């Protein structure tokens, strides 16, 4: 396949969305005290704060304010110019995702809270001695350019064409890597799983089998009204009242995505509250019980957890892909390999799918081998092994991958398959039947428990970080 550089009309959209994609990461928001309205909404100029039309003309020699402070976070400030730039990018991203945009003033409040929490995380990372050196940063940016089939020179030219500062772009990438390292240090590495938890999980799995309970997956969205740590009864009452107002809006026909973007304190708020597909054993029991009698499109009543009040919508449900049986019965294993093209801010889903169709055409015409193409183009650690994933048990991969793999005969290559990781070409090499060892069952159980705990632990940590931060809101008059 001849390597080509995509036309600027294609790259412009992809690269222009890179920074927007970094604005809404895994940060959630919680206001410790009411947010003072920032008026007017910052939608006009990225470089100046525009004066209202009714304001008297500025006297000669009077300094003109080109920026001001939106909030103080510990010993740092968030400027209104920074907030304005982020607001424009977030609106563009929401529109691109088909999420109905809330009123600018409401969206501005949500975004300010996310900037406050982001700033608090960056400060915590610095206090912990974490940093991202230039070599690591250059490697990451080089990978972005490579995935878009651009040289670094062409990549920088494209950023210039899109009026994106390369210096600012580098710092956005540096910050995102830094926050990921901080979350790994403060959350992922501190999750503990006891042997009794594993025993209980395996017992529950065995009971599900004995009762012939079908495993399911659910596509969910949520709205979270967060309650601060050590909240007073008055604070809890006030937050519940807010949740009740949100539920009333939904029951009156309000658009769930728009309401979530307006009111939710969850990390996924600005994406319409979408949680995506979740296996039932990876959902809190509270959620499972609440959606048990719902049909797609319906919402739950208000659910209370340690983090606050949740409202969950069931978008869809389906039968889960086969998972390992909890006993020692033989199971079919599959030896497979794949080529993965990740969807990134610079590589759209359409681009990833198109590239794999080109690779599949080469494979079908025997113009190249699967192993060689995987080594050249796959964005997975298995690339060095020609895409070889080894022997795969049921449940080892995400459901979308497993469903596609299960339909293939040995030697057959799939069409491009979409999963949360990107798009894959899958080839099944061979299959065999074997028993699942006790150690492997316990390892799978431990992984499922960790995944279930991870989200809750992240939310708890972010809430504590936000509650500890000193935050002062500013208005134009202060």
Coordinates of C-alpha atoms in Angstrom, one line a residue:
X1 CA 0.0 0.0 0.0
X2 CA 1.5 3.3 -1.0
X3 CA 1.8 5.7 1.9
X4 CA 0.1 9.0 1.3
X5 CA -0.5 12.2 3.2
X6 CA -4.1 13.0 3.7
X7 CA -5.3 16.2 2.1
X8 CA -5.4 19.2 4.4
X9 CA -9.2 19.3 4.3
X10 CA -9.2 16.0 6.1
X11 CA -6.3 16.6 8.5
X12 CA -7.6 20.0 9.5
X13 CA -10.6 18.7 11.2
X14 CA -8.8 15.9 13.0
X15 CA -5.9 17.9 14.3
X16 CA -8.1 20.8 15.3
X17 CA -9.9 18.4 17.6
X18 CA -6.8 17.3 19.5
X19 CA -6.9 20.0 22.1
X20 CA -10.6 19.7 22.5
X21 CA -10.2 16.0 23.2
X22 CA -7.9 16.8 26.0
X23 CA -10.3 19.1 27.7
X24 CA -12.7 16.4 29.0
X25 CA -10.5 13.6 30.4
X26 CA -11.3 11.6 33.6
X27 CA -11.8 14.7 35.8
X28 CA -15.1 15.0 37.6
X29 CA -16.4 18.2 39.3
X30 CA -17.8 19.1 42.6
X31 CA -18.4 22.7 43.9
X32 CA -17.7 23.0 47.6
X33 CA -19.7 26.3 47.6
X34 CA -22.1 27.9 45.1
X35 CA -20.6 29.1 41.8
X36 CA -20.8 32.8 41.3
X37 CA -22.2 33.5 37.8
X38 CA -19.6 34.7 35.4
X39 CA -21.4 37.1 33.2
X40 CA -21.4 37.5 30.3
X41 CA -20.8 34.0 29.0
X42 CA -17.4 33.9 27.3
X43 CA -18.2 33.2 23.7
X44 CA -16.9 36.2 21.8
X45 CA -13.1 36.7 21.7
X46 CA -10.3 34.4 22.7
X47 CA -8.0 37.2 23.4
X48 CA -10.0 40.0 25.0
X49 CA -13.0 40.3 27.3
X50 CA -15.5 42.2 25.2
X51 CA -17.3 45.2 26.8
X52 CA -21.1 45.1 26.9
X53 CA -22.7 47.4 24.4
X54 CA -24.4 49.5 27.2
X55 CA -21.0 50.2 28.9
X56 CA -19.9 53.9 28.8
X57 CA -17.0 54.7 26.5
X58 CA -13.6 54.3 28.1
X59 CA -12.0 57.6 29.0
X60 CA -8.8 58.5 27.3
X61 CA -5.8 57.1 29.0
X62 CA -7.9 54.6 31.0
X63 CA -6.3 51.1 30.9
X64 CA -8.3 48.5 29.0
X65 CA -8.8 45.1 30.6
X66 CA -7.8 42.3 28.2
X67 CA -8.1 39.5 30.7
X68 CA -9.2 38.9 34.3
X69 CA -9.4 36.1 36.9
X70 CA -12.2 33.6 36.8
X71 CA -11.1 31.6 39.8
X72 CA -8.2 31.1 42.2
X73 CA -7.1 27.5 42.9
X74 CA -4.8 27.2 45.9
X75 CA -2.0 29.6 44.8
X76 CA -2.7 29.7 41.0
X77 CA -5.4 31.4 38.9
X78 CA -7.6 30.4 36.0
X79 CA -8.2 33.3 33.7
X80 CA -11.3 34.2 31.8
X81 CA -9.4 34.1 28.6
X82 CA -8.4 30.5 29.4
X83 CA -12.0 29.6 30.2
X84 CA -13.2 31.3 27.0
X85 CA -10.8 29.2 24.8
X86 CA -11.8 26.0 26.5
X87 CA -15.5 26.8 26.3
X88 CA -15.3 27.2 22.5
X89 CA -13.4 24.0 22.1
X90 CA -15.8 22.0 24.3
X91 CA -18.8 23.3 22.4
X92 CA -17.2 22.3 19.1
X93 CA -16.5 18.8 20.5
X94 CA -20.1 18.4 21.9
X95 CA -21.6 19.4 18.5
X96 CA -19.3 17.0 16.8
X97 CA -20.5 14.2 19.1
X98 CA -24.2 15.1 18.6
X99 CA -24.7 16.1 22.2
X100 CA -27.2 19.0 22.6
X101 CA -25.3 22.0 24.0
X102 CA -26.7 23.5 27.2
X103 CA -27.1 27.3 27.6
X104 CA -23.6 28.9 27.5
X105 CA -23.8 30.2 31.1
X106 CA -24.6 26.7 32.5
X107 CA -21.9 25.1 30.3
X108 CA -19.5 27.7 31.5
X109 CA -20.1 26.8 35.1
X110 CA -19.5 23.1 34.4
X111 CA -16.3 23.7 32.5
X112 CA -14.9 26.0 35.2
X113 CA -15.4 23.3 37.7
X114 CA -13.5 20.9 35.5
X115 CA -10.7 23.4 35.0
X116 CA -10.5 23.8 38.8
X117 CA -10.2 20.1 39.3
X118 CA -7.7 19.8 36.5
X119 CA -5.5 22.5 38.0
X120 CA -5.7 20.9 41.5
X121 CA -4.5 17.6 39.9
X122 CA -1.6 19.3 38.1
X123 CA -0.6 20.8 41.4
X124 CA -0.8 17.5 43.2
X125 CA 1.3 15.9 40.5
X126 CA 4.0 18.5 41.0
X127 CA 3.9 18.1 44.8
X128 CA 4.4 14.3 44.3
X129 CA 7.5 15.0 42.2
X130 CA 5.9 13.7 38.9
X131 CA 6.9 15.2 35.6
X132 CA 6.9 14.4 31.9
X133 CA 10.3 15.1 30.4
X134 CA 10.8 16.4 26.8
X135 CA 12.0 13.0 25.5
X136 CA 8.8 11.2 26.6
X137 CA 6.7 14.1 25.3
X138 CA 8.5 14.1 21.9
X139 CA 7.9 10.3 21.7
X140 CA 4.2 10.8 22.3
X141 CA 3.8 13.6 19.8
X142 CA 5.8 11.7 17.3
X143 CA 3.4 8.8 17.7
X144 CA 0.4 11.1 17.0
X145 CA 2.1 12.3 13.8
X146 CA 3.0 8.8 12.8
X147 CA -0.5 7.5 13.3
X148 CA -1.7 10.3 11.0
X149 CA 1.0 9.3 8.5
X150 CA 2.7 12.7 8.7
X151 CA 6.3 13.6 9.3
X152 CA 6.9 15.9 12.2
X153 CA 7.6 18.7 9.8
X154 CA 4.3 18.2 8.0
X155 CA 2.5 17.8 11.4
X156 CA 3.8 21.1 12.6
X157 CA 2.8 22.8 9.3
X158 CA -0.7 21.3 9.8
X159 CA -0.9 22.7 13.3
X160 CA 0.1 26.1 11.9
X161 CA -2.5 25.8 9.2
X162 CA -5.1 25.1 11.9
X163 CA -3.9 28.1 13.9
X164 CA -2.8 25.9 16.8
X165 CA 0.3 26.9 18.6
X166 CA 2.8 24.0 18.6
X167 CA 4.1 25.2 22.0
X168 CA 0.5 25.2 23.5
X169 CA -0.2 21.8 21.9
X170 CA 2.9 20.3 23.5
X171 CA 1.9 21.5 26.9
X172 CA -1.6 20.1 26.5
X173 CA -0.2 16.7 25.7
X174 CA 2.3 17.0 28.6
X175 CA -0.5 17.8 31.0
X176 CA -2.6 14.8 29.9
X177 CA 0.3 12.4 30.3
X178 CA 1.0 13.9 33.7
X179 CA -2.5 13.5 35.0
X180 CA -2.6 9.9 33.8
X181 CA 0.6 9.1 35.7
X182 CA -0.9 10.8 38.8
X183 CA -4.1 8.7 38.7
X184 CA -2.0 5.5 38.3
X185 CA 0.0 6.5 41.4
X186 CA -2.8 7.7 43.6
X187 CA -5.6 5.3 42.5
X188 CA -4.6 2.3 40.4
X189 CA -1.6 1.3 42.5
X190 CA -3.6 1.5 45.8
X191 CA -6.5 -0.8 44.9
X192 CA -6.4 -3.9 47.0
X193 CA -8.4 -7.1 46.4
X194 CA -8.6 -9.8 49.1
X195 CA -8.8 -13.5 48.6
X196 CA -12.2 -13.5 50.3
X197 CA -13.5 -11.0 47.6
X198 CA -12.2 -13.4 44.9
X199 CA -13.9 -16.3 46.7
X200 CA -17.2 -14.4 46.9
X201 CA -17.0 -13.4 43.2
X202 CA -16.4 -17.0 42.1
X203 CA -19.3 -18.3 44.3
X204 CA -21.6 -15.7 42.8
X205 CA -20.6 -16.8 39.3
X206 CA -21.3 -20.4 40.2
X207 CA -24.7 -19.5 41.6
X208 CA -25.5 -17.7 38.4
X209 CA -24.7 -20.8 36.4
X210 CA -26.7 -23.1 38.7
X211 CA -29.7 -20.8 38.3
X212 CA -29.1 -20.5 34.6
X213 CA -29.1 -16.8 34.9
X214 CA -28.1 -15.3 31.5
X215 CA -25.2 -12.9 31.5
X216 CA -26.0 -9.5 30.0
X217 CA -24.4 -6.3 29.0
X218 CA -26.0 -2.8 29.4
X219 CA -25.4 0.5 27.7
X220 CA -26.0 3.1 30.3
X221 CA -25.8 6.9 30.8
X222 CA -25.8 8.6 34.2
X223 CA -26.2 11.9 36.0
X224 CA -24.4 12.3 39.3
X225 CA -25.1 15.0 41.8
X226 CA -22.1 14.7 44.0
X227 CA -22.1 15.1 47.8
X228 CA -18.9 16.4 49.5
X229 CA -17.0 14.3 51.9
X230 CA -18.2 14.7 55.5
X231 CA -21.2 16.7 54.3
X232 CA -23.6 18.1 56.8
X233 CA -27.3 17.0 56.8
X234 CA -28.2 20.4 55.3
X235 CA -25.7 19.8 52.4
X236 CA -27.0 16.3 51.8
X237 CA -30.6 17.7 51.7
X238 CA -29.6 20.5 49.3
X239 CA -27.9 18.0 46.9
X240 CA -30.9 15.7 47.0
X241 CA -33.2 18.5 46.2
X242 CA -31.0 19.3 43.1
X243 CA -31.2 15.6 42.1
X244 CA -35.0 15.7 42.4
X245 CA -35.1 18.8 40.2
X246 CA -32.9 17.0 37.6
X247 CA -35.2 14.0 37.6
X248 CA -38.2 16.2 37.2
X249 CA -36.7 17.7 34.1
X250 CA -36.0 14.3 32.6
X251 CA -39.6 13.1 33.4
X252 CA -40.9 16.3 31.7
X253 CA -39.2 15.3 28.5
X254 CA -35.8 16.9 28.9
X255 CA -32.9 15.6 26.7
X256 CA -30.8 13.3 28.9
X257 CA -27.5 14.3 27.3
X258 CA -28.2 18.1 27.6
X259 CA -29.4 17.7 31.2
X260 CA -26.2 15.7 32.0
X261 CA -24.0 18.3 30.5
X262 CA -25.8 21.0 32.5
X263 CA -26.0 19.4 35.9
X264 CA -23.9 16.2 36.3
X265 CA -20.8 16.2 38.4
X266 CA -19.5 13.0 36.8
X267 CA -16.4 12.8 34.5
X268 CA -18.6 11.9 31.5
X269 CA -21.0 14.9 32.0
X270 CA -19.8 16.9 28.9
X271 CA -20.2 13.7 26.8
X272 CA -23.9 13.5 27.7
X273 CA -23.3 11.2 30.7
X274 CA -22.6 8.2 28.5
X275 CA -21.0 5.2 30.3
X276 CA -21.1 2.9 27.2
X277 CA -21.5 -0.8 27.4
X278 CA -20.8 -2.5 30.7
X279 CA -21.0 -6.2 31.6
X280 CA -23.3 -6.9 34.5
X281 CA -20.5 -8.3 36.7
X282 CA -18.7 -4.9 36.3
X283 CA -21.6 -2.8 37.4
X284 CA -22.5 -1.8 41.0
X285 CA -25.3 -4.0 42.4
X286 CA -27.2 -0.8 43.1
X287 CA -27.3 0.0 39.3
X288 CA -28.1 -3.6 38.4
X289 CA -31.1 -3.7 40.7
X290 CA -32.4 -0.4 39.6
X291 CA -32.3 -1.2 35.8
X292 CA -33.6 -4.7 36.2
X293 CA -37.2 -3.8 35.3
X294 CA -36.4 -0.9 32.8
X295 CA -36.8 -1.0 29.1
X296 CA -34.4 0.9 26.9
X297 CA -35.0 4.7 27.1
X298 CA -36.2 4.6 30.7
X299 CA -34.5 6.2 33.7
X300 CA -34.2 5.1 37.3
X301 CA -35.3 6.9 40.4
X302 CA -32.7 8.7 42.4
X303 CA -30.0 6.3 43.7
X304 CA -27.8 7.2 46.6
X305 CA -24.2 6.1 47.0
X306 CA -21.2 7.3 49.0
X307 CA -20.4 9.7 46.2
X308 CA -23.8 11.3 45.9
X309 CA -27.1 10.9 44.0
X310 CA -27.3 9.0 40.7
X311 CA -29.9 8.9 38.0
X312 CA -29.2 6.2 35.4
X313 CA -30.7 5.7 32.0
X314 CA -30.8 2.3 30.3
X315 CA -29.9 3.0 26.6
X316 CA -29.8 -0.6 25.4
X317 CA -29.1 -4.2 26.6
X318 CA -27.8 -7.4 25.0
X319 CA -26.7 -10.9 25.8
X320 CA -23.1 -11.0 26.9
X321 CA -20.4 -12.7 25.0
X322 CA -19.4 -16.1 26.3
X323 CA -17.3 -16.0 29.5
X324 CA -15.3 -18.7 31.2
X325 CA -17.4 -21.2 33.2
X326 CA -16.7 -21.2 36.9
X327 CA -16.2 -24.9 37.1
X328 CA -13.5 -27.0 35.4
X329 CA -15.5 -27.9 32.4
X330 CA -13.6 -27.8 29.1
X331 CA -13.8 -24.5 27.2
X332 CA -12.8 -23.6 23.6
X333 CA -9.6 -21.5 23.3
X334 CA -8.7 -19.5 20.2
X335 CA -5.2 -18.8 18.8
X336 CA -5.6 -15.4 17.0
X337 CA -3.7 -12.4 15.8
X338 CA -4.8 -8.9 14.9
X339 CA -3.9 -5.6 13.4
X340 CA -5.1 -2.6 15.4
X341 CA -5.5 1.0 14.2
X342 CA -6.4 3.2 17.1
X343 CA -8.8 6.0 16.9
X344 CA -7.1 9.2 18.1
X345 CA -7.6 12.9 17.9
X346 CA -5.7 12.8 14.6
X347 CA -7.0 9.5 13.2
X348 CA -10.8 9.4 12.9
X349 CA -12.9 6.2 13.0
X350 CA -13.4 6.5 9.2
X351 CA -9.7 6.8 8.6
X352 CA -8.9 3.8 10.8
X353 CA -11.5 1.7 9.0
X354 CA -10.3 2.8 5.6
X355 CA -6.7 1.9 6.4
X356 CA -7.7 -1.6 7.5
X357 CA -9.8 -2.1 4.4
X358 CA -6.7 -1.3 2.3
X359 CA -4.6 -3.8 4.3
X360 CA -7.3 -6.5 4.0
X361 CA -7.3 -6.0 0.3
X362 CA -3.6 -6.6 0.2
X363 CA -4.0 -9.7 2.3
X364 CA -6.9 -11.0 0.2
X365 CA -4.7 -10.5 -2.9
X366 CA -1.7 -12.2 -1.2
X367 CA 0.3 -9.0 -1.8
X368 CA 1.6 -9.2 1.8
X369 CA 1.5 -11.4 4.9
X370 CA -0.5 -10.7 8.0
X371 CA 2.6 -10.9 10.1
X372 CA 4.5 -8.3 8.0
X373 CA 1.5 -5.9 7.9
X374 CA 1.0 -6.2 11.7
X375 CA 4.6 -5.3 12.3
X376 CA 4.4 -2.3 10.1
X377 CA 1.0 -0.8 10.9
X378 CA -0.5 -2.2 14.1
X379 CA -0.8 0.2 17.1
X380 CA -0.6 -2.6 19.6
X381 CA 2.2 -4.1 21.7
X382 CA 1.7 -7.4 19.8
X383 CA 2.9 -5.7 16.6
X384 CA 6.5 -6.9 17.2
X385 CA 5.1 -10.5 17.2
X386 CA 3.2 -10.0 14.0
X387 CA 0.0 -9.3 15.9
X388 CA 0.0 -12.7 17.6
X389 CA -2.2 -12.6 20.7
X390 CA -1.5 -16.2 21.7
X391 CA -4.2 -18.5 23.1
X392 CA -7.3 -16.6 24.1
X393 CA -9.9 -17.8 26.6
X394 CA -13.5 -16.7 26.4
X395 CA -13.8 -13.4 28.3
X396 CA -10.2 -12.4 27.7
X397 CA -11.1 -9.8 25.2
X398 CA -13.7 -7.1 25.0
X399 CA -17.1 -8.4 23.8
X400 CA -17.0 -6.8 20.3
X401 CA -13.6 -8.5 19.6
X402 CA -14.8 -11.8 20.9
X403 CA -18.0 -11.8 18.9
X404 CA -16.2 -11.2 15.7
X405 CA -13.5 -13.7 16.5
X406 CA -16.0 -16.4 17.4
X407 CA -17.6 -16.2 13.9
X408 CA -14.3 -16.8 12.0
X409 CA -13.0 -20.1 10.8
X410 CA -9.3 -20.9 11.1
X411 CA -7.4 -18.9 8.5
X412 CA -10.2 -16.5 7.9
X413 CA -9.7 -12.7 8.3
X414 CA -12.4 -10.5 9.5
X415 CA -13.7 -7.2 8.1
X416 CA -12.6 -4.1 10.2
X417 CA -14.1 -4.6 13.7
X418 CA -14.7 -1.6 16.0
X419 CA -14.0 -1.9 19.8
X420 CA -13.2 0.7 22.5
X421 CA -9.5 0.4 21.4
X422 CA -10.1 1.3 17.8
X423 CA -10.5 -0.9 14.6
X424 CA -9.1 -4.4 14.2
X425 CA -8.4 -6.9 11.5
X426 CA -8.6 -10.4 13.2
X427 CA -7.3 -13.7 12.0
X428 CA -8.0 -17.0 13.7
X429 CA -5.1 -19.4 13.4
X430 CA -6.5 -22.4 15.3
X431 CA -8.8 -23.6 18.1
X432 CA -8.6 -26.1 20.8
X433 CA -10.6 -27.3 23.8
X434 CA -9.1 -27.3 27.3
X435 CA -10.0 -26.8 30.9
X436 CA -9.7 -23.5 32.8
X437 CA -7.2 -23.8 35.6
X438 CA -8.1 -22.7 39.1
X439 CA -5.4 -20.1 39.0
X440 CA -6.7 -18.6 35.8
X441 CA -10.2 -18.4 37.1
X442 CA -9.0 -16.5 40.2
X443 CA -6.9 -14.2 38.0
X444 CA -10.0 -13.4 35.8
X445 CA -12.1 -12.8 38.9
X446 CA -9.4 -10.5 40.4
X447 CA -9.4 -8.4 37.1
X448 CA -13.2 -8.1 37.1
X449 CA -13.2 -6.9 40.7
X450 CA -10.4 -4.4 40.1
X451 CA -12.3 -2.9 37.2
X452 CA -15.4 -2.6 39.3
X453 CA -13.4 -0.8 42.1
X454 CA -11.4 1.4 39.9
X455 CA -14.1 3.9 38.9
X456 CA -15.4 4.3 42.4
X457 CA -11.8 4.7 43.8
X458 CA -11.1 7.4 41.1
X459 CA -14.2 9.3 42.0
X460 CA -13.4 9.1 45.7
X461 CA -9.9 10.4 45.2
X462 CA -11.1 13.3 42.9
X463 CA -13.7 14.3 45.4
X464 CA -11.2 14.4 48.3
X465 CA -8.7 16.3 46.1
X466 CA -11.4 18.9 45.2
X467 CA -12.6 19.2 48.8
X468 CA -9.1 19.9 50.0
X469 CA -8.4 22.6 47.4
X470 CA -8.8 26.3 48.3
X471 CA -11.0 27.8 45.6
X472 CA -12.1 31.4 45.3
X473 CA -14.5 32.4 42.5
X474 CA -14.2 35.8 40.9
X475 CA -16.7 37.9 39.0
X476 CA -16.1 40.9 36.7
X477 CA -16.7 43.2 39.6
X478 CA -14.1 41.6 42.0

